[in-house]
């Protein structure tokens, strides 16, 4: 199933590529704006990476969903004998593979430019890896909720950004602990738990939203 | 028979006498609370007269969260049973909740300037109240962006339900992240660390806000119900 969704997503490689470029370019722009001071960069980059990751998923996921809705693929999900939640989960899996991994690798490749040490880079990549499915799930929920609205785009940010706050803050706590050489395991475990919970909540809410988004 | 209490007409009938009662109660509590809070109660030994802002601030924060709980409950009813009255009650409570959240933020900032030396800090409680404001805003924006209100209300109630599950998590994570706010001094049930002369106006103000919420809620709900009735009548013609 994941393979099928990956194939679907692969048809939109243009969008995916644009999203990744957006991520990389805005990272560079902000670091240019902040100046070459290593200390500042080291402090701000993890936060920047996270904010940009949130923004990219929040904007690209609904775009992809809108395409699928126009092609009638969303109706098909409801017609399948499987629970719609499973299809949504496989969508999340596919998106993590095609968008999440490149994003994390990008972040990892560029982090020496921002004066991050190896362990910091590793933590950043790990938190992104764990947080990404939850972000993607929230993005899907937002996309489904706003599918039939006028406006759309900006609205998703307003709806979903506050909900992504715990992931973001917990990973920043992790990063800070690593930077100060403290034990970063407790916030990390908490992050995993919260990410899992958010994924479950938004997938189950998403399957309801799907039902009435398609019904109209 | 079971749903007799939830019928819109029953609501209209029962609120006709209740509305003035609740309005008068609001006025009574408000005058009592303001008099005791602003004039009769002693100034705080540490914070002086600036502490009197608290009589406006603290109950506003309470009521803001209470209204969110109410909104979530009504959203649940609206989502599961698609009940008209629950939908209308939910929509009517949102602007009032946003109002109290805004009031809490503004008075908190005004209090923070002389006490903490700054209008705003990125402290746990402040941030979570701000998030609450965004949740109210998101609900309203989502509801308004659908061209048909009955679609909008379903999407918005789903959002409110997700929001209410997330709220404790957001609160917890923010609290862990940073805190400066003083812990609540009322929760310790055995012996509240607050003097009765200060507690009374606080509770009176909370009562005033509560009845103000009820009054506004009734007015807004009645207006909305009557508007819908009119629309249906016009559609019939």
Short mmCIF file of C-alpha atoms in Angstrom, two decimals:
data_model
loop_
_atom_site.label_atom_id
_atom_site.label_comp_id
_atom_site.label_asym_id
_atom_site.label_seq_id
_atom_site.Cartn_x
_atom_site.Cartn_y
_atom_site.Cartn_z
CA UNK A 1 0.00 0.00 0.00
CA UNK A 2 2.80 2.33 0.86
CA UNK A 3 4.37 1.46 -2.47
CA UNK A 4 1.19 2.50 -4.25
CA UNK A 5 1.09 5.80 -2.42
CA UNK A 6 4.77 6.35 -3.17
CA UNK A 7 4.01 5.86 -6.84
CA UNK A 8 1.18 8.38 -6.58
CA UNK A 9 3.41 10.87 -4.88
CA UNK A 10 6.19 10.30 -7.38
CA UNK A 11 3.89 11.66 -10.07
CA UNK A 12 4.11 14.99 -8.28
CA UNK A 13 7.88 15.16 -8.23
CA UNK A 14 7.69 18.78 -9.39
CA UNK A 15 5.85 19.82 -6.25
CA UNK A 16 8.15 17.78 -4.06
CA UNK A 17 11.23 19.26 -5.67
CA UNK A 18 9.88 22.79 -5.31
CA UNK A 19 9.12 22.11 -1.65
CA UNK A 20 12.61 20.86 -0.95
CA UNK A 21 14.14 23.80 -2.77
CA UNK A 22 11.96 26.12 -0.74
CA UNK A 23 13.27 24.50 2.42
CA UNK A 24 16.92 24.82 1.41
CA UNK A 25 16.63 28.32 -0.01
CA UNK A 26 14.81 29.79 2.95
CA UNK A 27 17.34 28.18 5.28
CA UNK A 28 20.12 29.96 3.39
CA UNK A 29 18.26 33.25 3.22
CA UNK A 30 17.68 33.35 6.94
CA UNK A 31 21.26 32.43 7.71
CA UNK A 32 22.42 35.20 5.39
CA UNK A 33 20.14 37.59 7.23
CA UNK A 34 21.57 36.54 10.58
CA UNK A 35 25.16 37.03 9.46
CA UNK A 36 28.11 34.66 9.60
CA UNK A 37 28.46 34.73 13.40
CA UNK A 38 28.91 31.07 14.35
CA UNK A 39 27.43 31.35 17.81
CA UNK A 40 24.15 32.79 16.62
CA UNK A 41 23.89 30.29 13.81
CA UNK A 42 24.52 27.42 16.14
CA UNK A 43 21.74 28.59 18.44
CA UNK A 44 19.15 29.35 15.81
CA UNK A 45 19.59 26.70 13.13
CA UNK A 46 17.72 23.85 14.85
CA UNK A 47 14.74 26.12 15.45
CA UNK A 48 14.88 27.33 11.85
CA UNK A 49 15.07 23.81 10.49
CA UNK A 50 12.04 22.84 12.50
CA UNK A 51 9.96 25.87 11.56
CA UNK A 52 10.78 25.38 7.90
CA UNK A 53 9.98 21.67 8.09
CA UNK A 54 6.60 22.52 9.63
CA UNK A 55 5.88 25.13 6.98
CA UNK A 56 6.89 22.92 4.09
CA UNK A 57 4.69 20.04 5.21
CA UNK A 58 1.77 22.31 6.02
CA UNK A 59 1.86 23.83 2.57
CA UNK A 60 2.77 20.86 0.40
CA UNK A 61 0.54 18.17 1.93
CA UNK A 62 -2.74 20.02 1.28
CA UNK A 63 -1.60 20.83 -2.28
CA UNK A 64 -1.09 17.15 -2.98
CA UNK A 65 -4.43 16.34 -1.37
CA UNK A 66 -6.21 18.88 -3.52
CA UNK A 67 -4.80 17.23 -6.65
CA UNK A 68 -5.99 13.85 -5.48
CA UNK A 69 -9.43 15.22 -4.69
CA UNK A 70 -9.72 16.57 -8.21
CA UNK A 71 -8.79 13.20 -9.66
CA UNK A 72 -11.37 11.49 -7.47
CA UNK A 73 -8.81 9.45 -5.60
CA UNK A 74 -10.25 10.48 -2.25
CA UNK A 75 -13.65 9.02 -3.12
CA UNK A 76 -11.87 5.81 -3.95
CA UNK A 77 -10.42 5.59 -0.45
CA UNK A 78 -13.90 5.52 1.00
CA UNK A 79 -15.02 2.85 -1.44
CA UNK A 80 -12.24 0.49 -0.42
CA UNK A 81 -13.14 -2.20 2.11
CA UNK A 82 -10.21 -1.07 4.25
CA UNK A 83 -10.60 1.52 7.00
CA UNK A 84 -9.79 4.96 5.58
CA UNK A 85 -7.40 5.52 8.49
CA UNK A 86 -5.06 2.88 7.06
CA UNK A 87 -4.94 4.58 3.69
CA UNK A 88 -4.20 7.87 5.41
CA UNK A 89 -1.42 6.16 7.37
CA UNK A 90 0.12 4.82 4.18
CA UNK A 91 -0.07 8.31 2.71
CA UNK A 92 1.86 9.56 5.70
CA UNK A 93 4.41 6.80 5.22
CA UNK A 94 4.88 7.65 1.57
CA UNK A 95 5.26 11.31 2.32
CA UNK A 96 7.81 10.64 5.02
CA UNK A 97 9.81 8.58 2.56
CA UNK A 98 9.72 11.00 -0.34
CA UNK A 99 9.67 14.34 1.43
CA UNK A 100 10.79 13.65 4.99
CA UNK A 101 13.97 11.74 4.25
CA UNK A 102 15.35 14.18 1.69
CA UNK A 103 14.53 17.00 4.04
CA UNK A 104 16.41 15.38 6.88
CA UNK A 105 19.35 14.58 4.65
CA UNK A 106 19.41 18.16 3.43
CA UNK A 107 19.38 19.37 7.00
CA UNK A 108 22.15 16.95 7.90
CA UNK A 109 24.30 17.92 4.91
CA UNK A 110 24.03 21.61 5.55
CA UNK A 111 24.44 21.56 9.30
CA UNK A 112 28.26 21.80 9.24
CA UNK A 113 27.75 25.11 7.45
CA UNK A 114 25.88 26.27 10.50
CA UNK A 115 28.58 25.21 12.95
CA UNK A 116 26.62 22.33 14.43
CA UNK A 117 28.63 19.53 15.99
CA UNK A 118 28.11 15.93 14.96
CA UNK A 119 25.98 14.98 17.96
CA UNK A 120 23.81 18.04 17.47
CA UNK A 121 23.27 17.18 13.84
CA UNK A 122 22.36 13.66 14.80
CA UNK A 123 19.81 14.86 17.36
CA UNK A 124 18.31 17.31 14.92
CA UNK A 125 17.95 14.59 12.29
CA UNK A 126 16.44 12.19 14.82
CA UNK A 127 13.90 14.68 16.14
CA UNK A 128 12.91 15.57 12.59
CA UNK A 129 12.64 11.90 11.72
CA UNK A 130 10.31 11.26 14.64
CA UNK A 131 8.35 14.46 14.25
CA UNK A 132 7.81 14.27 10.52
CA UNK A 133 5.04 11.65 10.40
CA UNK A 134 3.09 13.63 12.99
CA UNK A 135 3.58 16.81 10.99
CA UNK A 136 2.46 15.07 7.86
CA UNK A 137 -0.61 13.69 9.65
CA UNK A 138 -1.51 17.15 10.90
CA UNK A 139 -1.01 18.51 7.40
CA UNK A 140 -3.38 15.89 6.02
CA UNK A 141 -5.97 16.77 8.66
CA UNK A 142 -5.66 20.47 7.81
CA UNK A 143 -5.89 19.76 4.11
CA UNK A 144 -9.01 17.66 4.52
CA UNK A 145 -10.69 20.18 6.79
CA UNK A 146 -10.15 23.00 4.33
CA UNK A 147 -10.76 21.02 1.15
CA UNK A 148 -14.12 22.61 0.40
CA UNK A 149 -13.42 26.10 1.65
CA UNK A 150 -12.73 29.29 -0.13
CA UNK A 151 -9.26 30.53 0.67
CA UNK A 152 -7.69 27.36 1.97
CA UNK A 153 -3.90 27.80 2.01
CA UNK A 154 -3.33 30.39 4.69
CA UNK A 155 -6.14 29.01 6.79
CA UNK A 156 -4.27 25.73 7.28
CA UNK A 157 -1.38 27.55 8.89
CA UNK A 158 -3.76 29.22 11.33
CA UNK A 159 -5.47 25.93 12.19
CA UNK A 160 -2.54 23.58 12.43
CA UNK A 161 0.45 25.66 13.54
CA UNK A 162 -0.72 25.91 17.16
CA UNK A 163 -1.18 22.14 17.21
CA UNK A 164 2.40 21.49 16.09
CA UNK A 165 3.75 23.50 18.99
CA UNK A 166 4.50 20.58 21.36
CA UNK A 167 6.64 18.73 18.80
CA UNK A 168 8.59 21.84 18.05
CA UNK A 169 9.22 22.83 21.65
CA UNK A 170 10.14 19.33 22.78
CA UNK A 171 12.72 18.92 20.04
CA UNK A 172 14.20 22.29 20.88
CA UNK A 173 14.52 21.18 24.49
CA UNK A 174 16.31 18.07 23.20
CA UNK A 175 18.70 20.17 21.16
CA UNK A 176 19.44 22.44 24.06
CA UNK A 177 20.22 19.50 26.33
CA UNK A 178 22.58 18.10 23.73
CA UNK A 179 24.27 21.45 23.30
CA UNK A 180 24.85 21.73 27.03
CA UNK A 181 25.99 18.09 27.26
CA UNK A 182 23.11 17.11 29.51
CA UNK A 183 20.98 14.01 29.49
CA UNK A 184 18.64 14.45 26.54
CA UNK A 185 16.82 11.14 26.85
CA UNK A 186 13.73 12.23 28.84
CA UNK A 187 12.59 14.99 26.46
CA UNK A 188 13.36 12.66 23.58
CA UNK A 189 11.10 9.93 24.94
CA UNK A 190 8.42 12.53 25.57
CA UNK A 191 8.79 13.72 22.00
CA UNK A 192 8.30 10.20 20.71
CA UNK A 193 5.17 9.77 22.81
CA UNK A 194 3.69 13.09 21.78
CA UNK A 195 4.47 12.46 18.11
CA UNK A 196 2.77 9.08 18.25
CA UNK A 197 -0.27 10.51 20.02
CA UNK A 198 -0.60 13.41 17.59
CA UNK A 199 -0.35 11.02 14.64
CA UNK A 200 -3.09 8.81 16.04
CA UNK A 201 -5.39 11.71 16.88
CA UNK A 202 -5.00 13.46 13.57
CA UNK A 203 -5.33 10.28 11.53
CA UNK A 204 -8.58 9.34 13.25
CA UNK A 205 -9.89 12.90 13.00
CA UNK A 206 -8.65 12.94 9.41
CA UNK A 207 -10.67 9.90 8.43
CA UNK A 208 -13.81 11.64 9.75
CA UNK A 209 -12.89 14.79 7.91
CA UNK A 210 -12.34 12.74 4.76
CA UNK A 211 -15.80 11.27 5.07
CA UNK A 212 -17.58 14.56 5.08
CA UNK A 213 -15.17 16.33 2.75
CA UNK A 214 -16.02 13.79 0.06
CA UNK A 215 -19.71 13.55 0.89
CA UNK A 216 -20.45 17.13 -0.07
CA UNK B 1 -39.35 12.94 24.81
CA UNK B 2 -35.72 12.52 25.80
CA UNK B 3 -34.64 15.42 23.65
CA UNK B 4 -37.33 17.78 24.85
CA UNK B 5 -34.74 19.86 26.66
CA UNK B 6 -32.65 20.27 23.57
CA UNK B 7 -35.35 21.45 21.24
CA UNK B 8 -34.69 24.95 19.86
CA UNK B 9 -38.25 26.08 20.61
CA UNK B 10 -37.95 24.91 24.17
CA UNK B 11 -34.71 26.85 24.43
CA UNK B 12 -36.40 29.99 23.13
CA UNK B 13 -39.25 29.56 25.57
CA UNK B 14 -37.16 28.91 28.64
CA UNK B 15 -34.64 31.66 28.01
CA UNK B 16 -37.29 34.38 27.76
CA UNK B 17 -37.66 34.61 31.56
CA UNK B 18 -34.08 33.49 32.28
CA UNK B 19 -32.44 36.23 30.25
CA UNK B 20 -33.32 39.21 32.49
CA UNK B 21 -32.54 37.13 35.61
CA UNK B 22 -29.07 36.32 34.37
CA UNK B 23 -28.55 39.93 33.29
CA UNK B 24 -29.45 41.24 36.74
CA UNK B 25 -27.20 38.65 38.37
CA UNK B 26 -24.35 39.85 36.15
CA UNK B 27 -24.89 43.43 37.25
CA UNK B 28 -25.10 42.47 40.93
CA UNK B 29 -21.95 40.36 40.87
CA UNK B 30 -20.10 42.92 38.81
CA UNK B 31 -20.86 45.86 41.10
CA UNK B 32 -20.13 43.78 44.19
CA UNK B 33 -16.89 42.40 42.78
CA UNK B 34 -15.66 45.72 41.45
CA UNK B 35 -16.50 47.57 44.67
CA UNK B 36 -14.82 45.02 46.89
CA UNK B 37 -11.92 44.52 44.51
CA UNK B 38 -11.09 48.08 43.59
CA UNK B 39 -12.10 49.99 46.72
CA UNK B 40 -12.75 47.89 49.78
CA UNK B 41 -10.00 45.26 49.68
CA UNK B 42 -6.54 45.98 51.14
CA UNK B 43 -3.63 46.53 48.76
CA UNK B 44 -1.16 43.67 48.45
CA UNK B 45 1.87 44.07 50.71
CA UNK B 46 4.26 43.29 47.87
CA UNK B 47 2.49 44.46 44.78
CA UNK B 48 0.54 47.45 46.08
CA UNK B 49 -2.48 48.72 44.22
CA UNK B 50 -1.36 47.22 40.92
CA UNK B 51 -2.47 43.88 42.27
CA UNK B 52 -6.08 44.98 41.80
CA UNK B 53 -5.74 44.19 38.09
CA UNK B 54 -5.74 40.58 39.22
CA UNK B 55 -9.44 40.83 40.10
CA UNK B 56 -10.10 41.42 36.42
CA UNK B 57 -7.37 39.20 35.08
CA UNK B 58 -7.59 35.91 36.95
CA UNK B 59 -11.35 35.29 36.55
CA UNK B 60 -11.08 36.20 32.85
CA UNK B 61 -8.50 33.45 32.37
CA UNK B 62 -10.71 30.98 34.25
CA UNK B 63 -13.75 31.78 32.18
CA UNK B 64 -11.75 31.68 28.94
CA UNK B 65 -10.73 28.07 29.60
CA UNK B 66 -14.21 27.21 30.87
CA UNK B 67 -15.72 28.45 27.62
CA UNK B 68 -13.28 26.32 25.64
CA UNK B 69 -14.40 23.28 27.62
CA UNK B 70 -18.02 24.24 26.90
CA UNK B 71 -17.18 24.67 23.22
CA UNK B 72 -15.54 21.26 23.09
CA UNK B 73 -18.53 19.61 24.75
CA UNK B 74 -20.97 21.29 22.38
CA UNK B 75 -18.74 20.37 19.43
CA UNK B 76 -18.86 16.78 20.56
CA UNK B 77 -22.68 16.85 20.64
CA UNK B 78 -22.77 18.65 17.31
CA UNK B 79 -20.39 16.22 15.72
CA UNK B 80 -21.87 13.00 17.01
CA UNK B 81 -25.59 13.76 16.96
CA UNK B 82 -25.55 16.75 14.61
CA UNK B 83 -27.87 18.52 16.95
CA UNK B 84 -28.94 21.97 15.87
CA UNK B 85 -28.99 23.56 19.30
CA UNK B 86 -25.52 22.26 20.16
CA UNK B 87 -24.18 23.69 16.90
CA UNK B 88 -25.70 27.08 17.53
CA UNK B 89 -24.51 27.13 21.15
CA UNK B 90 -20.98 26.24 20.05
CA UNK B 91 -20.84 28.98 17.44
CA UNK B 92 -22.31 31.53 19.83
CA UNK B 93 -19.77 30.77 22.54
CA UNK B 94 -16.70 31.24 20.35
CA UNK B 95 -16.56 35.05 20.13
CA UNK B 96 -17.28 35.34 23.85
CA UNK B 97 -14.45 32.94 24.63
CA UNK B 98 -12.11 34.88 22.37
CA UNK B 99 -13.19 38.08 24.12
CA UNK B 100 -12.28 36.72 27.56
CA UNK B 101 -8.99 35.30 26.29
CA UNK B 102 -8.14 38.70 24.84
CA UNK B 103 -9.15 40.41 28.08
CA UNK B 104 -6.97 38.04 30.05
CA UNK B 105 -3.97 38.71 27.78
CA UNK B 106 -4.38 42.48 27.81
CA UNK B 107 -4.89 42.83 31.57
CA UNK B 108 -2.04 40.39 32.13
CA UNK B 109 0.24 42.56 30.00
CA UNK B 110 -0.84 45.71 31.86
CA UNK B 111 -0.11 43.98 35.15
CA UNK B 112 3.18 42.60 33.91
CA UNK B 113 4.63 46.01 33.07
CA UNK B 114 4.92 47.32 36.65
CA UNK B 115 5.41 43.88 38.28
CA UNK B 116 7.76 42.04 35.97
CA UNK B 117 9.04 45.12 34.16
CA UNK B 118 7.80 43.97 30.79
CA UNK B 119 4.51 43.66 28.96
CA UNK B 120 5.23 40.26 27.58
CA UNK B 121 7.55 37.37 28.32
CA UNK B 122 7.59 34.03 26.57
CA UNK B 123 6.45 32.32 29.66
CA UNK B 124 4.51 29.07 29.78
CA UNK B 125 1.10 30.31 30.83
CA UNK B 126 1.16 33.36 28.61
CA UNK B 127 2.08 31.27 25.62
CA UNK B 128 -0.62 28.70 26.27
CA UNK B 129 -3.27 31.41 26.64
CA UNK B 130 -2.05 32.87 23.35
CA UNK B 131 -2.41 29.44 21.77
CA UNK B 132 -5.96 29.30 23.16
CA UNK B 133 -6.68 32.58 21.39
CA UNK B 134 -5.34 31.11 18.13
CA UNK B 135 -7.54 28.04 18.59
CA UNK B 136 -10.62 30.25 18.95
CA UNK B 137 -9.49 32.21 15.90
CA UNK B 138 -8.92 29.03 13.90
CA UNK B 139 -12.36 27.72 14.81
CA UNK B 140 -14.03 30.93 13.72
CA UNK B 141 -12.00 31.22 10.52
CA UNK B 142 -12.71 27.63 9.53
CA UNK B 143 -16.42 28.03 10.26
CA UNK B 144 -16.63 31.23 8.24
CA UNK B 145 -14.66 29.95 5.27
CA UNK B 146 -17.26 27.39 4.30
CA UNK B 147 -19.99 28.77 2.09
CA UNK B 148 -22.61 26.66 3.87
CA UNK B 149 -22.68 26.96 7.65
CA UNK B 150 -23.75 23.36 8.22
CA UNK B 151 -20.56 22.16 6.53
CA UNK B 152 -18.48 24.69 8.37
CA UNK B 153 -19.77 23.67 11.76
CA UNK B 154 -18.80 20.04 11.24
CA UNK B 155 -15.26 20.85 10.19
CA UNK B 156 -14.94 23.36 13.00
CA UNK B 157 -16.23 20.97 15.66
CA UNK B 158 -13.70 18.39 14.54
CA UNK B 159 -11.00 21.00 14.92
CA UNK B 160 -12.25 21.96 18.38
CA UNK B 161 -12.15 18.31 19.46
CA UNK B 162 -8.60 17.83 18.21
CA UNK B 163 -7.73 21.09 19.92
CA UNK B 164 -9.10 20.01 23.27
CA UNK B 165 -7.04 16.82 23.21
CA UNK B 166 -3.97 18.79 22.29
CA UNK B 167 -4.44 21.57 24.78
CA UNK B 168 -3.01 19.71 27.80
CA UNK B 169 -0.06 18.53 25.70
CA UNK B 170 0.63 22.04 24.50
CA UNK B 171 0.35 23.31 28.03
CA UNK B 172 2.69 20.65 29.36
CA UNK B 173 5.31 21.15 26.69
CA UNK B 174 5.24 24.90 27.05
CA UNK B 175 5.51 24.64 30.79
CA UNK B 176 8.50 22.43 30.52
CA UNK B 177 10.03 24.81 28.07
CA UNK B 178 9.99 27.90 30.19
CA UNK B 179 8.14 29.25 33.15
CA UNK B 180 8.14 32.39 35.22
CA UNK B 181 4.49 32.65 36.13
CA UNK B 182 3.57 32.23 39.73
CA UNK B 183 1.79 28.99 40.53
CA UNK B 184 -1.91 29.28 41.15
CA UNK B 185 -2.63 30.10 44.77
CA UNK B 186 -6.20 28.83 44.83
CA UNK B 187 -5.74 25.20 43.85
CA UNK B 188 -4.39 24.18 47.24
CA UNK B 189 -7.76 23.15 48.57
CA UNK B 190 -6.76 22.51 52.17
CA UNK B 191 -5.67 26.05 52.91
CA UNK B 192 -5.85 28.61 50.13
CA UNK B 193 -2.86 30.89 50.51
CA UNK B 194 -5.01 33.89 49.86
CA UNK B 195 -6.77 36.14 52.32
CA UNK B 196 -10.59 36.01 52.38
CA UNK B 197 -10.74 39.78 51.80
CA UNK B 198 -9.06 39.17 48.45
CA UNK B 199 -10.73 35.86 47.71
CA UNK B 200 -14.27 37.26 47.95
CA UNK B 201 -13.92 39.89 45.19
CA UNK B 202 -12.10 37.35 43.04
CA UNK B 203 -14.94 34.87 43.28
CA UNK B 204 -17.52 37.63 42.83
CA UNK B 205 -15.82 38.73 39.64
CA UNK B 206 -15.70 35.14 38.45
CA UNK B 207 -19.45 34.94 39.09
CA UNK B 208 -19.98 38.20 37.20
CA UNK B 209 -18.05 36.92 34.20
CA UNK B 210 -19.86 33.62 34.33
CA UNK B 211 -23.29 35.21 34.25
CA UNK B 212 -22.12 37.68 31.62
CA UNK B 213 -21.13 34.69 29.50
CA UNK B 214 -24.51 33.04 30.08
CA UNK B 215 -26.38 36.26 29.22
CA UNK B 216 -24.42 36.86 26.03
CA UNK B 217 -24.69 33.21 25.09
CA UNK B 218 -28.46 33.31 25.43
CA UNK B 219 -28.76 36.51 23.41
CA UNK B 220 -26.46 35.27 20.65
CA UNK B 221 -28.11 31.86 20.49
CA UNK B 222 -31.59 33.34 20.35
CA UNK B 223 -30.55 35.68 17.56
CA UNK B 224 -28.97 32.87 15.60
CA UNK B 225 -31.97 30.57 16.08
CA UNK B 226 -34.40 33.30 15.01
CA UNK B 227 -32.25 34.14 11.99
CA UNK B 228 -32.32 30.53 10.91
CA UNK B 229 -36.07 30.39 11.40
CA UNK B 230 -36.46 33.48 9.23
CA UNK B 231 -34.25 31.98 6.55
CA UNK B 232 -36.32 28.81 6.51
CA UNK B 233 -39.55 30.83 6.32
CA UNK B 234 -38.19 32.87 3.45
CA UNK B 235 -37.07 29.75 1.64
CA UNK B 236 -40.60 28.36 1.99
CA UNK B 237 -42.16 31.43 0.39
#
